[in-house]
mmCIF file of C-alpha atoms in Angstrom:
data_model
loop_
_atom_site.group_PDB
_atom_site.id
_atom_site.type_symbol
_atom_site.label_atom_id
_atom_site.label_comp_id
_atom_site.label_asym_id
_atom_site.label_seq_id
_atom_site.Cartn_x
_atom_site.Cartn_y
_atom_site.Cartn_z
ATOM 1 C CA MET A 28 28.346 -0.794 -22.729
ATOM 2 C CA SER A 29 29.302 -4.401 -21.208
ATOM 3 C CA ASN A 30 32.804 -3.515 -21.719
ATOM 4 C CA VAL A 31 33.080 -0.361 -19.427
ATOM 5 C CA VAL A 32 35.412 -0.901 -16.450
ATOM 6 C CA MET A 33 34.100 -0.415 -12.872
ATOM 7 C CA MET A 34 36.930 1.677 -11.303
ATOM 8 C CA GLN A 35 37.439 1.057 -7.548
ATOM 9 C CA THR A 36 36.975 4.704 -6.533
ATOM 10 C CA GLU A 37 34.876 6.181 -3.640
ATOM 11 C CA PRO A 38 31.839 7.825 -4.678
ATOM 12 C CA THR A 39 31.469 11.610 -4.518
ATOM 13 C CA ASP A 40 28.966 13.753 -2.682
ATOM 14 C CA ALA A 41 27.225 14.391 -5.804
ATOM 15 C CA GLU A 42 26.825 10.812 -6.787
ATOM 16 C CA THR A 43 25.479 9.992 -3.217
ATOM 17 C CA GLU A 44 23.040 13.042 -2.865
ATOM 18 C CA LEU A 45 19.475 12.011 -2.041
ATOM 19 C CA PRO A 46 16.687 13.981 -3.347
ATOM 20 C CA LEU A 47 13.742 14.840 -1.250
ATOM 21 C CA THR A 48 10.702 13.304 -2.885
ATOM 22 C CA ARG A 49 6.819 14.031 -2.250
ATOM 23 C CA PHE A 50 4.604 10.990 -2.713
ATOM 24 C CA ILE A 51 1.365 9.415 -1.504
ATOM 25 C CA SER A 52 2.342 6.585 0.901
ATOM 26 C CA ILE A 53 -0.079 3.582 0.820
ATOM 27 C CA SER A 54 0.037 0.639 3.222
ATOM 28 C CA VAL A 55 -2.395 -2.247 2.429
ATOM 29 C CA ASP A 56 -2.456 -4.842 5.483
ATOM 30 C CA VAL A 57 -4.159 -8.030 6.478
ATOM 31 C CA ALA A 58 -5.889 -7.222 9.742
ATOM 32 C CA GLY A 59 -5.253 -9.762 12.631
ATOM 33 C CA SER A 60 -2.946 -11.760 10.345
ATOM 34 C CA THR A 61 -1.112 -13.258 13.173
ATOM 35 C CA SER A 62 -4.369 -14.505 14.880
ATOM 36 C CA ILE A 63 -5.277 -15.921 11.342
ATOM 37 C CA LYS A 64 -2.039 -17.917 10.884
ATOM 38 C CA GLU A 65 -2.193 -19.062 14.399
ATOM 39 C CA GLN A 66 -5.676 -20.471 13.840
ATOM 40 C CA LEU A 67 -4.559 -21.900 10.571
ATOM 41 C CA CYS A 68 -1.735 -23.809 12.104
ATOM 42 C CA ALA A 69 -3.697 -24.954 15.108
ATOM 43 C CA PHE A 70 -6.231 -26.410 12.744
ATOM 44 C CA LEU A 71 -3.682 -28.463 10.942
ATOM 45 C CA ALA A 72 -1.612 -29.616 14.002
ATOM 46 C CA ARG A 73 -5.018 -30.849 15.528
ATOM 47 C CA HIS A 74 -5.452 -32.977 12.440
ATOM 48 C CA GLY A 75 -1.736 -33.906 12.101
ATOM 49 C CA ARG A 76 -1.304 -32.136 8.763
ATOM 50 C CA ASP A 77 2.072 -30.288 7.971
ATOM 51 C CA ILE A 78 1.550 -26.592 9.195
ATOM 52 C CA GLY A 79 3.529 -25.689 6.007
ATOM 53 C CA VAL A 80 0.335 -26.111 4.189
ATOM 54 C CA ALA A 81 -1.200 -23.406 6.252
ATOM 55 C CA TYR A 82 1.597 -20.989 5.143
ATOM 56 C CA GLN A 83 1.302 -21.994 1.619
ATOM 57 C CA ASP A 84 -2.212 -21.262 1.382
ATOM 58 C CA PHE A 85 -1.869 -18.119 3.204
ATOM 59 C CA ALA A 86 0.963 -16.884 0.944
ATOM 60 C CA HIS A 87 -1.102 -17.741 -2.124
ATOM 61 C CA GLN A 88 -3.999 -15.744 -0.747
ATOM 62 C CA LEU A 89 -1.761 -12.704 -0.221
ATOM 63 C CA LEU A 90 -0.683 -12.983 -3.962
ATOM 64 C CA ALA A 91 -4.176 -13.075 -5.066
ATOM 65 C CA THR A 92 -4.888 -9.963 -3.050
ATOM 66 C CA GLU A 93 -2.057 -8.028 -4.279
ATOM 67 C CA ARG A 94 -3.247 -8.999 -7.873
ATOM 68 C CA GLN A 95 -6.549 -7.800 -7.151
ATOM 69 C CA PHE A 96 -5.514 -4.657 -5.822
ATOM 70 C CA ILE A 97 -3.600 -3.936 -8.766
ATOM 71 C CA ASP A 98 -6.390 -5.277 -11.284
ATOM 72 C CA LEU A 99 -8.954 -3.052 -9.598
ATOM 73 C CA LEU A 100 -7.148 0.138 -9.627
ATOM 74 C CA CYS A 101 -6.519 -0.424 -13.484
ATOM 75 C CA ALA A 102 -10.206 -1.345 -13.793
ATOM 76 C CA THR A 103 -11.498 1.715 -12.079
ATOM 77 C CA LYS A 104 -9.326 3.877 -14.461
ATOM 78 C CA LYS A 105 -10.622 1.921 -17.531
ATOM 79 C CA ALA A 106 -14.247 2.159 -16.386
ATOM 80 C CA ALA A 107 -14.068 5.850 -15.898
ATOM 81 C CA VAL A 108 -12.622 6.288 -19.451
ATOM 82 C CA HIS A 109 -15.386 4.014 -20.801
ATOM 83 C CA ASN A 110 -18.103 5.866 -19.375
ATOM 84 C CA GLY A 111 -16.693 9.282 -20.348
ATOM 85 C CA ALA A 112 -16.229 10.305 -16.619
ATOM 86 C CA GLU A 113 -12.899 12.053 -15.487
ATOM 87 C CA CYS A 114 -10.467 9.916 -13.633
ATOM 88 C CA VAL A 115 -6.950 11.476 -13.296
ATOM 89 C CA PHE A 116 -5.050 9.244 -11.166
ATOM 90 C CA GLU A 117 -2.359 7.271 -13.287
ATOM 91 C CA VAL A 118 -1.658 3.629 -12.439
ATOM 92 C CA GLU A 119 1.853 4.043 -13.662
ATOM 93 C CA ARG A 120 2.634 6.351 -10.911
ATOM 94 C CA LEU A 121 2.277 3.538 -8.337
ATOM 95 C CA PHE A 122 5.302 1.825 -7.254
ATOM 96 C CA LEU A 123 5.541 -1.304 -4.830
ATOM 97 C CA ILE A 124 8.338 -0.193 -2.416
ATOM 98 C CA LYS A 125 8.526 -3.415 -0.539
ATOM 99 C CA THR A 126 6.351 -6.076 1.273
ATOM 100 C CA ILE A 127 6.640 -6.434 4.887
ATOM 101 C CA GLY A 128 5.207 -9.727 5.762
ATOM 102 C CA ASP A 129 1.420 -9.546 4.813
ATOM 103 C CA GLU A 130 1.708 -5.755 4.384
ATOM 104 C CA TRP A 131 2.399 -4.117 1.019
ATOM 105 C CA TRP A 132 4.005 -0.694 1.027
ATOM 106 C CA TYR A 133 3.307 1.479 -2.016
ATOM 107 C CA SER A 134 4.216 5.110 -3.132
ATOM 108 C CA TYR A 135 2.107 6.743 -5.486
ATOM 109 C CA SER A 136 4.592 9.510 -7.256
ATOM 110 C CA LEU A 137 3.665 13.098 -7.306
ATOM 111 C CA ASP A 138 6.515 14.053 -9.543
ATOM 112 C CA GLY A 139 5.829 16.987 -11.971
ATOM 113 C CA LEU A 140 2.355 17.760 -10.478
ATOM 114 C CA ASP A 141 1.380 21.366 -9.162
ATOM 115 C CA ASP A 142 -0.659 21.573 -6.024
ATOM 116 C CA PHE A 143 -4.077 21.754 -8.097
ATOM 117 C CA ALA A 144 -3.135 18.558 -9.713
ATOM 118 C CA VAL A 145 -2.007 16.774 -6.424
ATOM 119 C CA GLY A 146 -5.566 17.534 -5.074
ATOM 120 C CA GLN A 147 -6.975 15.876 -8.193
ATOM 121 C CA HIS A 148 -4.762 12.780 -8.026
ATOM 122 C CA ALA A 149 -5.227 12.407 -4.280
ATOM 123 C CA ARG A 150 -9.029 12.503 -4.488
ATOM 124 C CA HIS A 151 -9.417 9.916 -7.358
ATOM 125 C CA LEU A 152 -6.779 7.635 -5.911
ATOM 126 C CA PHE A 153 -8.720 7.767 -2.451
ATOM 127 C CA ASP A 154 -11.783 6.910 -4.265
ATOM 128 C CA ALA A 155 -10.220 3.805 -5.921
ATOM 129 C CA LEU A 156 -8.903 2.798 -2.694
ATOM 130 C CA LEU A 157 -12.523 2.880 -1.099
ATOM 131 C CA ALA A 158 -13.721 0.806 -4.101
ATOM 132 C CA PHE A 159 -11.069 -1.648 -3.737
ATOM 133 C CA LEU A 160 -12.165 -2.281 -0.044
ATOM 134 C CA SER A 161 -15.705 -2.915 -1.320
ATOM 135 C CA LYS A 162 -14.631 -6.154 -2.885
ATOM 136 C CA GLN A 163 -14.924 -9.436 -0.947
ATOM 137 C CA PRO A 164 -11.625 -10.148 0.562
ATOM 138 C CA ALA A 165 -9.619 -13.374 -0.062
ATOM 139 C CA SER A 166 -10.009 -16.322 2.359
ATOM 140 C CA ALA A 167 -7.774 -18.996 3.437
ATOM 141 C CA PHE A 168 -9.423 -22.532 3.218
ATOM 142 C CA LEU A 169 -8.090 -25.648 5.075
ATOM 143 C CA SER A 170 -9.513 -29.145 5.399
ATOM 144 C CA ASP A 171 -8.697 -31.994 7.848
ATOM 145 C CA THR A 172 -7.239 -34.141 5.065
ATOM 146 C CA PRO A 173 -5.632 -33.392 2.032
ATOM 147 C CA ALA A 174 -7.796 -32.936 -1.374
ATOM 148 C CA ASP A 175 -6.537 -35.942 -3.422
ATOM 149 C CA HIS A 176 -9.504 -36.678 -5.713
ATOM 150 C CA PRO A 177 -8.993 -35.296 -9.175
ATOM 151 C CA ASP A 178 -12.341 -34.229 -9.756
ATOM 152 C CA GLY A 179 -12.541 -32.553 -6.375
ATOM 153 C CA LEU A 180 -14.995 -34.789 -5.061
ATOM 154 C CA ASP A 181 -13.347 -35.535 -1.782
ATOM 155 C CA GLU A 182 -15.164 -35.796 1.503
ATOM 156 C CA PHE A 183 -13.994 -34.066 4.905
ATOM 157 C CA LYS A 184 -15.049 -34.123 8.366
ATOM 158 C CA GLU A 185 -14.065 -30.561 9.111
ATOM 159 C CA VAL A 186 -13.003 -27.664 7.140
ATOM 160 C CA LEU A 187 -11.785 -24.231 8.318
ATOM 161 C CA ARG A 188 -12.266 -21.027 6.257
ATOM 162 C CA LEU A 189 -10.880 -17.664 7.451
ATOM 163 C CA GLU A 190 -11.417 -14.353 5.762
ATOM 164 C CA LEU A 191 -8.486 -12.135 5.211
ATOM 165 C CA PRO A 192 -9.866 -8.803 5.983
ATOM 166 C CA LEU A 193 -7.770 -5.852 4.728
ATOM 167 C CA LYS A 194 -6.972 -2.189 6.186
ATOM 168 C CA ILE A 195 -5.459 0.611 4.346
ATOM 169 C CA THR A 196 -3.463 3.638 5.611
ATOM 170 C CA CYS A 197 -2.470 6.563 3.324
ATOM 171 C CA ASP A 198 -0.942 9.820 3.716
ATOM 172 C CA LEU A 199 1.114 12.630 1.907
ATOM 173 C CA VAL A 200 4.590 12.036 2.570
ATOM 174 C CA HIS A 201 8.239 13.704 1.980
ATOM 175 C CA GLY A 202 11.317 11.367 2.164
ATOM 176 C CA PHE A 203 14.666 10.777 1.023
ATOM 177 C CA ASP A 204 15.263 7.581 -1.524
ATOM 178 C CA LEU A 205 17.852 5.492 -0.192
ATOM 179 C CA VAL A 206 18.254 3.630 -3.318
ATOM 180 C CA ARG A 207 19.484 6.671 -5.108
ATOM 181 C CA GLY A 208 22.943 6.541 -3.158
ATOM 182 C CA ARG A 209 23.238 2.832 -2.615
ATOM 183 C CA GLU A 210 24.791 1.892 -5.839
ATOM 184 C CA ALA A 211 27.622 4.619 -5.666
ATOM 185 C CA LEU A 212 28.283 3.580 -2.049
ATOM 186 C CA ILE A 213 28.664 -0.212 -2.477
ATOM 187 C CA SER A 214 29.603 -0.625 -6.086
ATOM 188 C CA SER A 215 33.456 -0.110 -5.324
ATOM 189 C CA ILE A 216 33.214 -2.576 -2.448
ATOM 190 C CA VAL A 217 31.528 -5.377 -4.509
ATOM 191 C CA ALA A 218 34.054 -4.535 -7.401
ATOM 192 C CA ARG A 219 36.827 -5.207 -5.013
ATOM 193 C CA CYS A 220 35.363 -8.493 -3.800
ATOM 194 C CA CYS A 221 35.198 -9.606 -7.479
ATOM 195 C CA GLY A 222 38.576 -8.761 -8.612
ATOM 196 C CA ASP A 223 41.088 -6.066 -9.797
ATOM 197 C CA ILE A 224 39.250 -5.192 -12.701
ATOM 198 C CA VAL A 225 35.336 -5.667 -13.325
ATOM 199 C CA HIS A 226 33.240 -5.043 -16.206
ATOM 200 C CA VAL A 227 29.755 -3.664 -15.720
ATOM 201 C CA GLY A 228 28.087 -6.634 -17.185
ATOM 202 C CA ASP A 229 30.260 -9.316 -15.299
ATOM 203 C CA ASP A 230 27.705 -12.028 -13.780
ATOM 204 C CA GLN A 231 29.343 -12.288 -10.432
ATOM 205 C CA TYR A 232 29.467 -8.400 -9.967
ATOM 206 C CA MET A 233 25.738 -8.174 -11.195
ATOM 207 C CA ARG A 234 24.716 -10.942 -8.796
ATOM 208 C CA MET A 235 26.130 -9.553 -5.968
ATOM 209 C CA MET A 236 24.887 -6.037 -6.321
ATOM 210 C CA GLY A 237 21.549 -7.493 -6.924
ATOM 211 C CA ASN A 238 21.779 -9.644 -3.784
ATOM 212 C CA LEU A 239 22.591 -6.527 -1.690
ATOM 213 C CA GLY A 240 19.773 -4.427 -3.259
ATOM 214 C CA ALA A 241 22.322 -1.920 -4.744
ATOM 215 C CA ILE A 242 21.806 -2.399 -8.375
ATOM 216 C CA PRO A 243 19.354 -0.183 -10.398
ATOM 217 C CA MET A 244 19.989 -1.922 -13.695
ATOM 218 C CA ILE A 245 19.596 -5.031 -15.434
ATOM 219 C CA ALA A 246 21.987 -6.097 -18.264
ATOM 220 C CA ASP A 247 20.570 -7.227 -21.503
ATOM 221 C CA LYS A 248 23.625 -9.019 -22.853
ATOM 222 C CA THR A 249 22.006 -10.046 -26.143
ATOM 223 C CA ALA A 250 21.300 -6.351 -26.887
ATOM 224 C CA GLY A 251 24.280 -4.919 -25.469
ATOM 225 C CA LYS A 252 22.348 -2.641 -23.385
ATOM 226 C CA ILE A 253 21.786 -1.692 -19.667
ATOM 227 C CA ILE A 254 18.171 -1.518 -18.778
ATOM 228 C CA SER A 255 17.388 0.908 -16.011
ATOM 229 C CA VAL A 256 15.225 -0.539 -13.455
ATOM 230 C CA VAL A 257 14.249 2.266 -10.713
ATOM 231 C CA ARG A 258 13.447 1.115 -7.050
ATOM 232 C CA SER A 259 12.744 3.149 -4.245
ATOM 233 C CA ASP A 260 13.142 2.874 -0.335
ATOM 234 C CA PHE A 261 12.300 6.128 1.421
ATOM 235 C CA VAL A 262 13.395 7.375 4.804
ATOM 236 C CA GLY A 263 12.508 10.375 6.814
ATOM 237 C CA MET A 264 10.541 11.616 10.070
ATOM 238 C CA GLU A 265 7.346 11.640 7.818
ATOM 239 C CA VAL A 266 7.988 7.987 6.776
ATOM 240 C CA ASP A 267 8.333 7.084 10.345
ATOM 241 C CA ARG A 268 5.074 8.802 11.280
ATOM 242 C CA PHE A 269 3.328 7.273 8.591
ATOM 243 C CA PHE A 270 4.146 3.705 9.969
ATOM 244 C CA ARG A 271 3.349 4.645 13.574
ATOM 245 C CA LEU A 272 -0.015 5.910 12.149
ATOM 246 C CA ALA A 273 -0.773 2.672 10.224
ATOM 247 C CA GLY A 274 -0.671 0.846 13.751
ATOM 248 C CA TYR A 275 -4.060 2.554 14.419
ATOM 249 C CA SER A 276 -5.632 1.301 11.020
ATOM 250 C CA GLN A 277 -8.990 -0.792 11.331
ATOM 251 C CA LYS A 278 -10.033 -3.528 9.025
ATOM 252 C CA GLY A 279 -12.413 -2.265 6.210
ATOM 253 C CA ARG A 280 -11.253 1.222 6.536
ATOM 254 C CA VAL A 281 -9.025 3.547 4.891
ATOM 255 C CA LEU A 282 -7.110 5.493 7.413
ATOM 256 C CA VAL A 283 -6.002 8.859 6.088
ATOM 257 C CA GLY A 284 -3.213 11.141 7.533
ATOM 258 C CA GLN A 285 -3.779 14.589 8.315
ATOM 259 C CA GLN A 286 -1.546 16.102 5.401
ATOM 260 C CA LEU A 287 -3.515 13.867 2.931
ATOM 261 C CA PHE A 288 -6.879 14.614 4.595
ATOM 262 C CA GLU A 289 -6.307 18.230 4.160
ATOM 263 C CA VAL A 290 -5.754 18.007 0.335
ATOM 264 C CA LEU A 291 -8.634 15.770 -0.095
ATOM 265 C CA ASP A 292 -11.043 18.769 1.209
ATOM 266 C CA LEU A 293 -13.715 16.523 1.946
ATOM 267 C CA MET A 294 -17.076 18.546 2.221
ATOM 268 C CA ASP A 295 -18.281 19.400 5.634
ATOM 269 C CA ALA A 296 -15.283 17.318 7.153
ATOM 270 C CA PRO A 297 -12.547 20.166 8.057
ATOM 271 C CA ALA A 298 -9.685 18.711 10.023
ATOM 272 C CA ALA A 299 -10.293 21.396 12.680
ATOM 273 C CA ASP A 300 -13.783 20.320 13.351
ATOM 274 C CA VAL A 301 -13.825 19.030 16.894
ATOM 275 C CA THR A 302 -17.267 17.837 16.588
ATOM 276 C CA LEU A 303 -16.210 15.115 14.606
ATOM 277 C CA ARG A 304 -13.717 13.741 17.019
ATOM 278 C CA ASP A 305 -14.560 9.889 17.568
ATOM 279 C CA ALA A 306 -17.783 10.103 15.825
ATOM 280 C CA TRP A 307 -19.144 9.483 12.341
ATOM 281 C CA LYS A 308 -20.264 11.868 9.819
ATOM 282 C CA CYS A 309 -21.587 11.372 6.445
ATOM 283 C CA VAL A 310 -19.656 13.560 3.855
ATOM 284 C CA SER A 311 -19.170 14.129 0.048
ATOM 285 C CA LEU A 312 -15.865 13.834 -2.004
ATOM 286 C CA ARG A 313 -15.848 16.640 -4.386
ATOM 287 C CA ASN A 314 -13.209 17.145 -7.319
ATOM 288 C CA LYS A 315 -12.395 20.798 -8.056
ATOM 289 C CA ILE A 316 -12.247 21.711 -11.704
ATOM 290 C CA PRO A 317 -9.964 24.440 -13.389
ATOM 291 C CA GLY A 318 -11.501 27.739 -13.485
ATOM 292 C CA GLY A 319 -13.490 27.324 -10.159
ATOM 293 C CA GLY A 320 -16.366 25.153 -8.929
ATOM 294 C CA PHE A 321 -16.248 21.311 -8.233
ATOM 295 C CA VAL A 322 -18.085 18.090 -9.304
ATOM 296 C CA THR A 323 -19.322 15.819 -6.646
ATOM 297 C CA MET A 324 -17.906 12.450 -6.961
ATOM 298 C CA ARG A 325 -19.618 10.614 -3.989
ATOM 299 C CA SER A 326 -21.774 11.770 -1.228
ATOM 300 C CA ASP A 327 -21.688 8.418 0.818
ATOM 301 C CA ILE A 328 -18.342 8.689 2.632
ATOM 302 C CA PHE A 329 -18.354 8.195 6.278
ATOM 303 C CA VAL A 330 -15.524 9.775 8.421
ATOM 304 C CA SER A 331 -14.331 9.751 12.246
ATOM 305 C CA LEU A 332 -11.574 11.980 12.985
ATOM 306 C CA HIS A 333 -9.099 10.873 15.767
ATOM 307 C CA GLU A 334 -6.108 12.369 17.505
ATOM 308 C CA TYR A 335 -3.417 9.704 17.837
ATOM 309 C CA ALA A 336 -0.325 9.672 20.213
ATOM 310 C CA LEU A 337 2.451 8.196 17.910
ATOM 311 C CA ARG A 338 5.123 6.469 19.676
ATOM 312 C CA ASN A 339 8.336 8.516 20.002
ATOM 313 C CA LEU A 340 6.697 11.704 18.312
ATOM 314 C CA ARG A 341 5.920 14.643 20.554
ATOM 315 C CA GLU A 342 3.032 16.090 18.715
ATOM 316 C CA PRO A 343 -0.386 14.154 18.205
ATOM 317 C CA TYR A 344 -1.255 13.457 14.708
ATOM 318 C CA MET A 345 -4.759 13.364 13.354
ATOM 319 C CA GLY A 346 -6.020 10.560 11.283
ATOM 320 C CA ALA A 347 -9.552 10.056 9.674
ATOM 321 C CA LEU A 348 -10.891 6.499 9.526
ATOM 322 C CA CYS A 349 -13.013 6.533 6.326
ATOM 323 C CA THR A 350 -15.349 3.906 4.991
ATOM 324 C CA ASP A 351 -18.568 3.809 2.744
ATOM 325 C CA ARG A 352 -21.855 1.825 2.568
ATOM 326 C CA CYS A 353 -20.206 -0.792 0.326
ATOM 327 C CA THR A 354 -17.044 -1.900 2.498
ATOM 328 C CA ALA A 355 -16.952 -5.690 2.280
ATOM 329 C CA SER A 356 -15.332 -6.340 5.658
ATOM 330 C CA GLY A 357 -15.254 -4.207 8.961
ATOM 331 C CA ASP A 358 -17.694 -3.422 11.641
ATOM 332 C CA PRO A 359 -21.075 -1.505 10.922
ATOM 333 C CA VAL A 360 -21.026 2.271 10.949
ATOM 334 C CA TRP A 361 -23.530 3.874 13.354
ATOM 335 C CA ARG A 362 -24.550 7.277 12.474
ATOM 336 C CA SER A 363 -27.236 9.819 13.810
ATOM 337 C CA CYS A 364 -30.109 10.796 11.419
ATOM 338 C CA GLN A 365 -32.714 13.596 12.045
ATOM 339 C CA ASP A 366 -35.293 10.910 12.935
ATOM 340 C CA SER A 367 -33.578 8.052 14.528
ATOM 341 C CA PRO A 368 -30.214 6.081 14.801
ATOM 342 C CA THR A 369 -29.546 4.319 11.655
ATOM 343 C CA MET A 370 -26.890 1.305 11.131
ATOM 344 C CA VAL A 371 -25.048 1.688 7.774
ATOM 345 C CA ALA A 372 -24.282 -1.975 6.563
ATOM 346 C CA ASP A 373 -20.863 -2.331 5.364
#
């Protein structure tokens, strides 16, 4: 296929048609990241050290967090299988759309799933996200002088360690995938820049298409094949609403948008229940089973419903802040019991 000629023609409407896709949109973000970076840089500046060290350590911790996120999702699935429990969410449906500074934007594909299956996947994925927040978050660590001793036996006058607490936002979203149309629109322009006749596997063409984010393929010259690599970048009003909603997320919490919240069907926590507004209530996560009935997955989830006025959107949007007893970072949750108020330690 490396001998196929790229014709410099304008794309047809069919080639640039953007399919509407339904997915669970997930944002994993470091809470208070600007303040954290400011403190790291101020510490190094006070001790006359290069602030680039702060950025490097912060970046390393971000990568460690990303690895932990994927690792724990995989581990949750494996543990369920090992224990003979049902766990229907599939890690292979998870796509990293892009990183936005210290925020990761993922999509969980719902392609090929009917409404019943969507509910099952959503509930198990939600359970896995809560489990991820129960793990101790990464932390940035700096010292007043560089660590030079080969055995790590250096002495310091001052050290700084800052936790990188996480917050998660998720919702059920419809969006149009820009990537599906980008290659057809830009390929003729790139080919024109490269010369009169361009082959599919030409290095300059491939490099420029990759630089412009317009190539959904990697050429394997040794095998003479083109291997497809699908990337996604969604647009739409629901995507805009999702990121407006993410601005209200809190550390140590999973903020669930109204569309996904209704699919989760948390016991004793209907979206229309005004008594839950700005208050915490302990609810159960139930998984429906074919033929009727349900299985209680967890009964220790705390939910607080809120109406958010989202920027540039007319209608307020409901979001549910969710946590459990095991959340590693985040403020404690107070709830009222029959006897007396009790603090639930996260």
